[in-house]
Amino acid sequence: MVTTIFNSRFIENPLNCPVTRAMSIIGGKWKPIILNCIGEKELRFGKLRQYIPSISNKVLANELKELELFGILKRNEFSEMPP
């Protein structure tokens, strides 16, 4: 059975397999690409959008929110105008 939370699909994991849990969180079409682009550096939304031109703003924002929700990414909000 598959459960939907925050527009994300999670595979039922009755045996608490860590690989199944990880794939439920970071699997899919865009999350591996986003994580690969970010790596270990800090990127602004616009710069990340330049690296992945085929993703829409809405999908990118939702994927980043999900990754933040699970503690994979940390969001820094700047009160300044874009650089």
CSV table of N, CA, C and O in Angstrom, one decimal:
chain,number,residue,atom,x,y,z
A,1,MET,N,0.8,-1.2,0.0
A,1,MET,CA,0.0,0.0,0.0
A,1,MET,C,0.9,1.2,0.0
A,1,MET,O,1.9,1.3,0.6
A,2,VAL,N,0.4,2.3,-0.7
A,2,VAL,CA,1.2,3.5,-0.8
A,2,VAL,C,0.4,4.6,-0.1
A,2,VAL,O,-0.8,4.7,-0.3
A,3,THR,N,1.0,5.4,0.8
A,3,THR,CA,0.4,6.5,1.5
A,3,THR,C,0.8,7.8,0.9
A,3,THR,O,1.9,8.0,0.5
A,4,THR,N,-0.1,8.8,0.8
A,4,THR,CA,0.2,10.1,0.3
A,4,THR,C,0.2,11.1,1.4
A,4,THR,O,-0.7,11.3,2.1
A,5,ILE,N,1.4,11.8,1.6
A,5,ILE,CA,1.5,12.9,2.5
A,5,ILE,C,2.2,14.0,1.8
A,5,ILE,O,3.3,13.8,1.2
A,6,PHE,N,1.7,15.2,1.9
A,6,PHE,CA,2.3,16.4,1.3
A,6,PHE,C,2.7,16.2,-0.1
A,6,PHE,O,3.8,16.5,-0.6
A,7,ASN,N,1.7,15.6,-0.9
A,7,ASN,CA,2.0,15.3,-2.3
A,7,ASN,C,3.2,14.4,-2.6
A,7,ASN,O,3.8,14.4,-3.6
A,8,SER,N,3.6,13.7,-1.6
A,8,SER,CA,4.7,12.7,-1.8
A,8,SER,C,4.2,11.3,-1.5
A,8,SER,O,3.3,11.1,-0.7
A,9,ARG,N,4.8,10.4,-2.2
A,9,ARG,CA,4.3,9.0,-2.1
A,9,ARG,C,5.3,8.2,-1.2
A,9,ARG,O,6.5,8.3,-1.4
A,10,PHE,N,4.7,7.5,-0.2
A,10,PHE,CA,5.5,6.8,0.7
A,10,PHE,C,5.1,5.3,0.6
A,10,PHE,O,3.9,5.0,0.7
A,11,ILE,N,6.1,4.5,0.5
A,11,ILE,CA,5.8,3.0,0.4
A,11,ILE,C,5.6,2.5,1.8
A,11,ILE,O,6.4,2.9,2.8
A,12,GLU,N,4.6,1.7,2.0
A,12,GLU,CA,4.4,1.1,3.3
A,12,GLU,C,5.6,0.2,3.7
A,12,GLU,O,6.1,-0.5,2.8
A,13,ASN,N,6.1,0.4,4.9
A,13,ASN,CA,7.3,-0.3,5.3
A,13,ASN,C,7.2,-1.0,6.6
A,13,ASN,O,7.7,-0.6,7.7
A,14,PRO,N,6.4,-2.1,6.6
A,14,PRO,CA,6.2,-2.8,7.9
A,14,PRO,C,7.4,-3.4,8.6
A,14,PRO,O,7.4,-3.5,9.8
A,15,LEU,N,8.5,-3.6,7.9
A,15,LEU,CA,9.7,-4.2,8.5
A,15,LEU,C,10.7,-3.1,8.8
A,15,LEU,O,11.8,-3.4,9.2
A,16,ASN,N,10.3,-1.8,8.6
A,16,ASN,CA,11.2,-0.7,8.9
A,16,ASN,C,12.6,-0.8,8.2
A,16,ASN,O,13.6,-0.6,8.8
A,17,CYS,N,12.5,-1.2,6.9
A,17,CYS,CA,13.7,-1.3,6.1
A,17,CYS,C,14.3,0.1,5.9
A,17,CYS,O,13.5,1.0,5.3
A,18,PRO,N,15.5,0.4,6.2
A,18,PRO,CA,16.1,1.8,6.0
A,18,PRO,C,16.1,2.2,4.5
A,18,PRO,O,16.0,3.3,4.2
A,19,VAL,N,16.4,1.2,3.6
A,19,VAL,CA,16.5,1.5,2.2
A,19,VAL,C,15.1,1.9,1.7
A,19,VAL,O,15.0,2.9,0.9
A,20,THR,N,14.1,1.2,2.1
A,20,THR,CA,12.7,1.5,1.7
A,20,THR,C,12.3,2.9,2.2
A,20,THR,O,11.7,3.7,1.4
A,21,ARG,N,12.7,3.2,3.4
A,21,ARG,CA,12.4,4.5,4.0
A,21,ARG,C,13.1,5.6,3.2
A,21,ARG,O,12.5,6.6,2.8
A,22,ALA,N,14.4,5.4,2.9
A,22,ALA,CA,15.2,6.4,2.2
A,22,ALA,C,14.6,6.6,0.8
A,22,ALA,O,14.5,7.8,0.3
A,23,MET,N,14.2,5.5,0.1
A,23,MET,CA,13.7,5.7,-1.3
A,23,MET,C,12.3,6.3,-1.2
A,23,MET,O,12.0,7.0,-2.2
A,24,SER,N,11.6,6.1,-0.2
A,24,SER,CA,10.3,6.8,-0.1
A,24,SER,C,10.5,8.3,0.1
A,24,SER,O,9.7,9.1,-0.4
A,25,ILE,N,11.5,8.7,0.7
A,25,ILE,CA,11.8,10.2,1.0
A,25,ILE,C,12.5,10.8,-0.2
A,25,ILE,O,12.1,11.9,-0.7
A,26,ILE,N,13.6,10.2,-0.7
A,26,ILE,CA,14.4,10.9,-1.7
A,26,ILE,C,14.2,10.3,-3.1
A,26,ILE,O,14.8,10.8,-4.1
A,27,GLY,N,13.3,9.3,-3.3
A,27,GLY,CA,13.0,8.8,-4.6
A,27,GLY,C,12.1,9.7,-5.4
A,27,GLY,O,11.6,10.7,-4.9
A,28,GLY,N,11.9,9.4,-6.6
A,28,GLY,CA,11.1,10.2,-7.5
A,28,GLY,C,11.8,10.8,-8.6
A,28,GLY,O,13.0,10.5,-8.9
A,29,LYS,N,11.2,11.7,-9.4
A,29,LYS,CA,11.8,12.2,-10.6
A,29,LYS,C,12.7,13.4,-10.2
A,29,LYS,O,13.8,13.4,-10.8
A,30,TRP,N,12.4,14.2,-9.3
A,30,TRP,CA,13.2,15.5,-9.2
A,30,TRP,C,14.1,15.5,-8.0
A,30,TRP,O,15.1,16.1,-8.0
A,31,LYS,N,13.8,14.8,-6.9
A,31,LYS,CA,14.6,14.9,-5.7
A,31,LYS,C,16.0,14.5,-5.9
A,31,LYS,O,16.9,15.2,-5.4
A,32,PRO,N,16.3,13.4,-6.5
A,32,PRO,CA,17.7,13.0,-6.7
A,32,PRO,C,18.5,14.1,-7.6
A,32,PRO,O,19.6,14.4,-7.3
A,33,ILE,N,17.8,14.7,-8.5
A,33,ILE,CA,18.4,15.7,-9.4
A,33,ILE,C,18.7,16.9,-8.5
A,33,ILE,O,19.8,17.5,-8.6
A,34,ILE,N,17.8,17.3,-7.7
A,34,ILE,CA,17.9,18.5,-6.8
A,34,ILE,C,19.1,18.3,-5.8
A,34,ILE,O,20.0,19.1,-5.7
A,35,LEU,N,19.1,17.1,-5.2
A,35,LEU,CA,20.2,16.8,-4.2
A,35,LEU,C,21.5,16.7,-4.9
A,35,LEU,O,22.5,17.2,-4.3
A,36,ASN,N,21.6,16.2,-6.2
A,36,ASN,CA,22.8,16.2,-6.9
A,36,ASN,C,23.3,17.6,-7.2
A,36,ASN,O,24.5,17.9,-7.1
A,37,CYS,N,22.4,18.5,-7.6
A,37,CYS,CA,22.8,19.9,-7.9
A,37,CYS,C,23.3,20.6,-6.7
A,37,CYS,O,24.2,21.4,-6.7
A,38,ILE,N,22.6,20.4,-5.6
A,38,ILE,CA,22.9,21.1,-4.4
A,38,ILE,C,24.2,20.6,-3.8
A,38,ILE,O,25.1,21.4,-3.4
A,39,GLY,N,24.4,19.3,-3.7
A,39,GLY,CA,25.6,18.7,-3.2
A,39,GLY,C,25.8,19.2,-1.7
A,39,GLY,O,24.9,19.1,-0.9
A,40,GLU,N,26.9,19.8,-1.5
A,40,GLU,CA,27.2,20.3,-0.1
A,40,GLU,C,27.3,21.8,-0.1
A,40,GLU,O,27.8,22.3,0.9
A,41,LYS,N,26.9,22.4,-1.1
A,41,LYS,CA,27.0,23.9,-1.2
A,41,LYS,C,25.6,24.5,-0.9
A,41,LYS,O,24.6,23.9,-1.0
A,42,GLU,N,25.6,25.8,-0.7
A,42,GLU,CA,24.4,26.5,-0.5
A,42,GLU,C,24.0,27.2,-1.8
A,42,GLU,O,24.8,27.8,-2.5
A,43,LEU,N,22.8,27.0,-2.2
A,43,LEU,CA,22.3,27.6,-3.5
A,43,LEU,C,21.0,28.4,-3.2
A,43,LEU,O,20.1,27.9,-2.5
A,44,ARG,N,20.8,29.5,-3.9
A,44,ARG,CA,19.6,30.2,-3.8
A,44,ARG,C,18.6,29.5,-4.8
A,44,ARG,O,19.0,28.8,-5.7
A,45,PHE,N,17.3,29.8,-4.6
A,45,PHE,CA,16.3,29.2,-5.4
A,45,PHE,C,16.5,29.4,-6.9
A,45,PHE,O,16.4,28.5,-7.7
A,46,GLY,N,16.8,30.7,-7.2
A,46,GLY,CA,17.0,31.1,-8.6
A,46,GLY,C,18.2,30.3,-9.3
A,46,GLY,O,18.1,30.0,-10.5
A,47,LYS,N,19.2,30.2,-8.5
A,47,LYS,CA,20.4,29.5,-9.1
A,47,LYS,C,20.1,28.0,-9.3
A,47,LYS,O,20.5,27.5,-10.3
A,48,LEU,N,19.4,27.4,-8.3
A,48,LEU,CA,19.0,26.0,-8.5
A,48,LEU,C,18.1,25.9,-9.7
A,48,LEU,O,18.2,24.9,-10.4
A,49,ARG,N,17.2,26.8,-9.9
A,49,ARG,CA,16.3,26.8,-11.0
A,49,ARG,C,17.1,26.9,-12.3
A,49,ARG,O,16.7,26.3,-13.3
A,50,GLN,N,18.2,27.6,-12.4
A,50,GLN,CA,19.0,27.7,-13.6
A,50,GLN,C,19.7,26.3,-13.8
A,50,GLN,O,19.9,26.0,-15.0
A,51,TYR,N,20.1,25.6,-12.8
A,51,TYR,CA,20.7,24.3,-13.0
A,51,TYR,C,19.7,23.3,-13.5
A,51,TYR,O,20.1,22.3,-14.2
A,52,ILE,N,18.4,23.5,-13.2
A,52,ILE,CA,17.4,22.5,-13.6
A,52,ILE,C,16.3,23.3,-14.4
A,52,ILE,O,15.3,23.6,-13.9
A,53,PRO,N,16.6,23.6,-15.6
A,53,PRO,CA,15.6,24.5,-16.4
A,53,PRO,C,14.3,23.8,-16.7
A,53,PRO,O,13.3,24.5,-16.9
A,54,SER,N,14.3,22.5,-16.7
A,54,SER,CA,13.0,21.8,-17.1
A,54,SER,C,12.0,21.6,-16.0
A,54,SER,O,10.9,21.1,-16.2
A,55,ILE,N,12.4,22.1,-14.8
A,55,ILE,CA,11.4,22.0,-13.6
A,55,ILE,C,10.7,23.3,-13.4
A,55,ILE,O,11.3,24.3,-13.6
A,56,SER,N,9.4,23.2,-13.1
A,56,SER,CA,8.7,24.4,-12.9
A,56,SER,C,9.0,25.0,-11.5
A,56,SER,O,9.4,24.3,-10.6
A,57,ASN,N,8.7,26.3,-11.3
A,57,ASN,CA,8.9,26.9,-10.0
A,57,ASN,C,8.1,26.2,-8.9
A,57,ASN,O,8.5,26.0,-7.8
A,58,LYS,N,6.8,25.9,-9.2
A,58,LYS,CA,5.9,25.3,-8.3
A,58,LYS,C,6.5,23.9,-7.8
A,58,LYS,O,6.5,23.6,-6.6
A,59,VAL,N,6.9,23.1,-8.8
A,59,VAL,CA,7.4,21.7,-8.4
A,59,VAL,C,8.7,21.8,-7.6
A,59,VAL,O,8.8,21.1,-6.6
A,60,LEU,N,9.6,22.7,-8.1
A,60,LEU,CA,10.8,22.9,-7.3
A,60,LEU,C,10.5,23.3,-5.9
A,60,LEU,O,11.1,22.8,-4.9
A,61,ALA,N,9.7,24.3,-5.7
A,61,ALA,CA,9.3,24.8,-4.4
A,61,ALA,C,8.7,23.7,-3.5
A,61,ALA,O,9.1,23.5,-2.3
A,62,ASN,N,7.8,22.9,-4.1
A,62,ASN,CA,7.2,21.8,-3.3
A,62,ASN,C,8.3,20.7,-3.0
A,62,ASN,O,8.3,20.2,-1.8
A,63,GLU,N,9.1,20.4,-3.9
A,63,GLU,CA,10.2,19.4,-3.6
A,63,GLU,C,11.1,19.8,-2.5
A,63,GLU,O,11.5,19.1,-1.6
A,64,LEU,N,11.5,21.1,-2.6
A,64,LEU,CA,12.4,21.7,-1.6
A,64,LEU,C,11.7,21.7,-0.2
A,64,LEU,O,12.3,21.4,0.8
A,65,LYS,N,10.4,22.0,-0.2
A,65,LYS,CA,9.7,22.0,1.1
A,65,LYS,C,9.6,20.6,1.7
A,65,LYS,O,9.8,20.4,2.9
A,66,GLU,N,9.4,19.6,0.8
A,66,GLU,CA,9.4,18.2,1.3
A,66,GLU,C,10.7,17.8,1.9
A,66,GLU,O,10.8,17.2,2.9
A,67,LEU,N,11.8,18.2,1.2
A,67,LEU,CA,13.2,17.8,1.7
A,67,LEU,C,13.5,18.5,3.0
A,67,LEU,O,14.1,18.0,3.9
A,68,GLU,N,13.0,19.8,3.1
A,68,GLU,CA,13.2,20.5,4.4
A,68,GLU,C,12.3,19.8,5.5
A,68,GLU,O,12.8,19.7,6.6
A,69,LEU,N,11.1,19.4,5.2
A,69,LEU,CA,10.2,18.8,6.1
A,69,LEU,C,10.9,17.6,6.8
A,69,LEU,O,10.8,17.3,8.0
A,70,PHE,N,11.6,16.8,6.0
A,70,PHE,CA,12.3,15.6,6.5
A,70,PHE,C,13.7,15.8,7.0
A,70,PHE,O,14.4,14.9,7.4
A,71,GLY,N,14.1,17.1,7.0
A,71,GLY,CA,15.4,17.4,7.6
A,71,GLY,C,16.6,17.1,6.7
A,71,GLY,O,17.7,17.1,7.2
A,72,ILE,N,16.4,17.0,5.4
A,72,ILE,CA,17.5,16.7,4.5
A,72,ILE,C,18.1,18.0,4.1
A,72,ILE,O,19.3,18.1,3.9
A,73,LEU,N,17.3,19.1,4.0
A,73,LEU,CA,17.8,20.4,3.6
A,73,LEU,C,17.4,21.4,4.7
A,73,LEU,O,16.5,21.2,5.4
A,74,LYS,N,18.3,22.4,4.8
A,74,LYS,CA,17.9,23.5,5.8
A,74,LYS,C,17.8,24.7,4.9
A,74,LYS,O,18.6,25.1,4.1
A,75,ARG,N,16.7,25.4,5.2
A,75,ARG,CA,16.4,26.6,4.4
A,75,ARG,C,16.8,27.9,5.2
A,75,ARG,O,16.6,28.0,6.4
A,76,ASN,N,17.5,28.7,4.5
A,76,ASN,CA,17.9,30.0,5.0
A,76,ASN,C,17.2,31.1,4.3
A,76,ASN,O,17.2,31.1,3.0
A,77,GLU,N,16.5,31.9,5.0
A,77,GLU,CA,15.7,33.0,4.4
A,77,GLU,C,16.4,34.3,4.6
A,77,GLU,O,16.8,34.7,5.7
A,78,PHE,N,16.6,35.0,3.5
A,78,PHE,CA,17.3,36.3,3.5
A,78,PHE,C,16.3,37.4,3.4
A,78,PHE,O,15.4,37.3,2.5
A,79,SER,N,16.4,38.5,4.1
A,79,SER,CA,15.5,39.6,4.1
A,79,SER,C,15.9,40.6,3.1
A,79,SER,O,15.3,41.7,3.0
A,80,GLU,N,16.9,40.4,2.3
A,80,GLU,CA,17.5,41.3,1.4
A,80,GLU,C,16.9,41.1,0.0
A,80,GLU,O,16.3,40.0,-0.3
A,81,MET,N,17.1,42.0,-0.9
A,81,MET,CA,16.7,41.8,-2.3
A,81,MET,C,17.7,40.8,-2.9
A,81,MET,O,18.8,40.6,-2.4
A,82,PRO,N,17.3,40.2,-4.0
A,82,PRO,CA,18.2,39.2,-4.6
A,82,PRO,C,19.6,39.9,-5.0
A,82,PRO,O,19.6,41.1,-5.3
A,83,PRO,N,20.6,39.1,-5.0
A,83,PRO,CA,22.0,39.7,-5.3
A,83,PRO,C,22.1,40.2,-6.7
A,83,PRO,O,21.4,39.7,-7.6
